[in-house]
Coordinates of N, CA and C in Angstrom, one line a residue:
X1 N 0.0 -32.0 -17.9 CA 0.5 -31.9 -19.3 C -0.6 -31.2 -20.2
X2 N -0.1 -30.3 -21.0 CA -1.1 -29.6 -21.8 C -1.6 -30.5 -23.0
X3 N -2.8 -30.2 -23.4 CA -3.3 -30.9 -24.5 C -2.6 -30.6 -25.8
X4 N -2.4 -31.6 -26.6 CA -1.7 -31.5 -27.9 C -2.6 -30.7 -28.9
X5 N -2.0 -29.7 -29.5 CA -2.6 -28.9 -30.6 C -2.3 -29.7 -31.9
X6 N -3.3 -30.5 -32.3 CA -3.1 -31.4 -33.4 C -2.8 -30.6 -34.7
X7 N -3.5 -29.5 -34.9 CA -3.2 -28.7 -36.2 C -1.8 -28.1 -36.2
X8 N -1.3 -27.6 -35.0 CA 0.0 -27.1 -35.0 C 1.0 -28.2 -35.2
X9 N 0.8 -29.4 -34.5 CA 1.7 -30.5 -34.7 C 1.7 -31.0 -36.2
X10 N 0.6 -31.0 -36.8 CA 0.5 -31.3 -38.3 C 1.3 -30.3 -39.1
X11 N 1.1 -29.1 -38.8 CA 1.9 -28.0 -39.5 C 3.4 -28.2 -39.4
X12 N 3.8 -28.5 -38.2 CA 5.3 -28.7 -37.9 C 5.8 -29.9 -38.7
X13 N 5.0 -31.0 -38.7 CA 5.3 -32.2 -39.4 C 5.5 -31.9 -40.9
X14 N 4.5 -31.2 -41.4 CA 4.5 -30.9 -42.9 C 5.6 -29.9 -43.2
X15 N 6.0 -29.1 -42.3 CA 7.1 -28.2 -42.5 C 8.5 -28.8 -42.2
X16 N 8.5 -30.1 -41.8 CA 9.7 -30.8 -41.4 C 10.5 -30.1 -40.3
X17 N 9.7 -29.4 -39.3 CA 10.3 -28.8 -38.2 C 10.2 -29.7 -37.0
X18 N 11.0 -30.8 -37.0 CA 10.9 -31.8 -36.0 C 11.4 -31.4 -34.6
X19 N 12.4 -30.5 -34.6 CA 12.9 -30.1 -33.3 C 11.8 -29.3 -32.6
X20 N 11.2 -28.4 -33.2 CA 10.1 -27.7 -32.5 C 8.9 -28.6 -32.2
X21 N 8.6 -29.6 -33.0 CA 7.5 -30.5 -32.7 C 7.8 -31.2 -31.4
X22 N 9.0 -31.8 -31.3 CA 9.3 -32.6 -30.1 C 9.4 -31.8 -28.9
X23 N 10.1 -30.6 -29.0 CA 10.4 -29.8 -27.8 C 9.2 -29.0 -27.4
X24 N 8.7 -28.2 -28.3 CA 7.6 -27.3 -28.0 C 6.2 -27.9 -27.9
X25 N 5.9 -28.9 -28.7 CA 4.6 -29.5 -28.8 C 4.5 -30.7 -28.0
X26 N 5.5 -31.6 -28.0 CA 5.4 -32.9 -27.3 C 6.0 -32.9 -25.9
X27 N 6.7 -31.8 -25.6 CA 7.3 -31.6 -24.2 C 8.6 -32.3 -24.0
X28 N 9.3 -32.7 -25.0 CA 10.6 -33.3 -24.8 C 11.6 -32.2 -24.4
X29 N 12.8 -32.7 -23.9 CA 13.8 -31.7 -23.5 C 14.7 -31.4 -24.7
X30 N 15.4 -30.2 -24.5 CA 16.4 -29.8 -25.5 C 17.6 -30.9 -25.4
X31 N 18.3 -31.1 -26.5 CA 19.4 -32.1 -26.5 C 20.5 -31.5 -25.7
X32 N 21.3 -32.5 -25.2 CA 22.5 -32.1 -24.4 C 23.7 -31.7 -25.4
X33 N 23.7 -32.3 -26.5 CA 24.7 -32.1 -27.5 C 24.1 -31.6 -28.8
X34 N 24.4 -30.4 -29.2 CA 23.8 -29.8 -30.4 C 24.7 -29.8 -31.6
X35 N 25.9 -30.4 -31.4 CA 26.8 -30.3 -32.6 C 26.4 -31.3 -33.6
X36 N 26.6 -30.9 -34.9 CA 26.4 -31.9 -36.0 C 27.6 -32.8 -36.1
X37 N 27.4 -34.0 -36.5 CA 28.5 -35.0 -36.8 C 28.3 -35.5 -38.2
X38 N 29.4 -35.5 -38.9 CA 29.4 -36.0 -40.3 C 29.7 -37.5 -40.3
X39 N 29.1 -38.2 -41.3 CA 29.4 -39.6 -41.5 C 29.1 -40.0 -42.9
X40 N 29.7 -41.1 -43.3 CA 29.5 -41.6 -44.7 C 28.7 -42.9 -44.6
X41 N 27.9 -43.1 -45.6 CA 27.1 -44.3 -45.7 C 26.7 -44.5 -47.2
X42 N 27.0 -45.7 -47.7 CA 26.7 -46.0 -49.1 C 27.4 -45.0 -50.0
X43 N 28.5 -44.5 -49.7 CA 29.2 -43.6 -50.5 C 28.7 -42.2 -50.5
X44 N 27.8 -41.9 -49.7 CA 27.2 -40.5 -49.6 C 27.6 -39.9 -48.2
X45 N 27.6 -38.6 -48.1 CA 27.9 -37.9 -46.9 C 26.6 -37.4 -46.2
X46 N 26.6 -37.6 -44.9 CA 25.4 -37.2 -44.1 C 25.8 -36.4 -42.9
X47 N 24.9 -35.7 -42.3 CA 25.1 -35.0 -41.1 C 24.0 -35.5 -40.1
X48 N 24.4 -35.7 -38.9 CA 23.3 -36.0 -37.9 C 23.5 -35.1 -36.7
X49 N 22.4 -34.7 -36.1 CA 22.4 -33.9 -34.9 C 21.2 -34.2 -34.0
X50 N 21.4 -34.1 -32.7 CA 20.4 -34.3 -31.8 C 19.4 -33.1 -31.8
X51 N 18.1 -33.5 -31.8 CA 17.1 -32.4 -31.8 C 16.2 -32.4 -30.6
X52 N 16.2 -33.5 -29.9 CA 15.4 -33.6 -28.6 C 15.9 -34.8 -27.9
X53 N 15.5 -34.9 -26.6 CA 15.7 -36.1 -25.7 C 14.7 -36.2 -24.7
X54 N 14.5 -37.4 -24.2 CA 13.5 -37.6 -23.1 C 13.9 -39.0 -22.4
X55 N 14.2 -38.9 -21.2 CA 14.5 -40.1 -20.4 C 15.6 -41.0 -21.0
X56 N 16.6 -40.4 -21.6 CA 17.7 -41.2 -22.2 C 17.5 -41.5 -23.7
X57 N 16.3 -41.2 -24.2 CA 16.0 -41.5 -25.6 C 16.3 -40.2 -26.4
X58 N 17.1 -40.3 -27.4 CA 17.6 -39.2 -28.2 C 16.9 -39.2 -29.6
X59 N 16.5 -38.1 -30.1 CA 15.9 -38.0 -31.4 C 17.0 -37.4 -32.3
X60 N 17.4 -38.0 -33.4 CA 18.4 -37.5 -34.3 C 17.8 -37.1 -35.6
X61 N 18.3 -36.0 -36.1 CA 17.9 -35.5 -37.4 C 19.0 -35.8 -38.4
X62 N 18.8 -36.5 -39.4 CA 19.9 -36.9 -40.4 C 19.6 -36.2 -41.7
X63 N 20.5 -35.5 -42.3 CA 20.4 -34.9 -43.6 C 21.5 -35.2 -44.5
X64 N 21.3 -35.3 -45.8 CA 22.3 -35.6 -46.7 C 23.0 -34.4 -47.2
X65 N 24.2 -34.5 -47.7 CA 24.9 -33.3 -48.2 C 24.2 -32.7 -49.5
X66 N 23.6 -33.6 -50.3 CA 22.9 -33.1 -51.5 C 21.4 -32.9 -51.3
X67 N 20.9 -33.2 -50.1 CA 19.5 -32.9 -49.9 C 18.6 -34.0 -50.3
X68 N 19.1 -35.1 -50.9 CA 18.3 -36.2 -51.4 C 18.1 -37.3 -50.3
X69 N 17.1 -38.1 -50.5 CA 16.8 -39.2 -49.6 C 17.3 -40.5 -50.4
X70 N 18.1 -41.3 -49.8 CA 18.5 -42.5 -50.5 C 17.3 -43.4 -50.9
X71 N 17.4 -44.0 -52.1 CA 16.3 -44.9 -52.5 C 16.3 -46.2 -51.7
X72 N 15.2 -46.9 -51.8 CA 15.0 -48.2 -51.1 C 16.1 -49.2 -51.3
X73 N 16.6 -49.3 -52.5 CA 17.7 -50.3 -52.8 C 18.9 -49.9 -52.1
X74 N 19.2 -48.6 -52.0 CA 20.4 -48.1 -51.3 C 20.3 -48.4 -49.8
X75 N 19.2 -48.2 -49.2 CA 19.0 -48.5 -47.8 C 19.1 -50.0 -47.5
X76 N 18.6 -50.8 -48.4 CA 18.7 -52.3 -48.1 C 20.1 -52.8 -48.3
X77 N 20.9 -52.1 -49.1 CA 22.3 -52.6 -49.4 C 23.2 -52.4 -48.2
X78 N 22.9 -51.7 -47.2 CA 23.8 -51.4 -46.1 C 23.5 -52.3 -45.0

């Protein structure tokens, strides 16, 4: 296994490029299902999609329709 390029990993994290971080830098596999799925939570709409997988573990990226992150109180209420 190749040595982790810490600076490149940091840049990908700061750029929110999690798919490239997991697959290109950490050596995870491409997801088997690349389709986005919509769901509602706490009255807001979200999209989730697989961005990487490894040994049955799947990494999901979840985005909101308005681009905002729910506040702590919203997360606790569900």
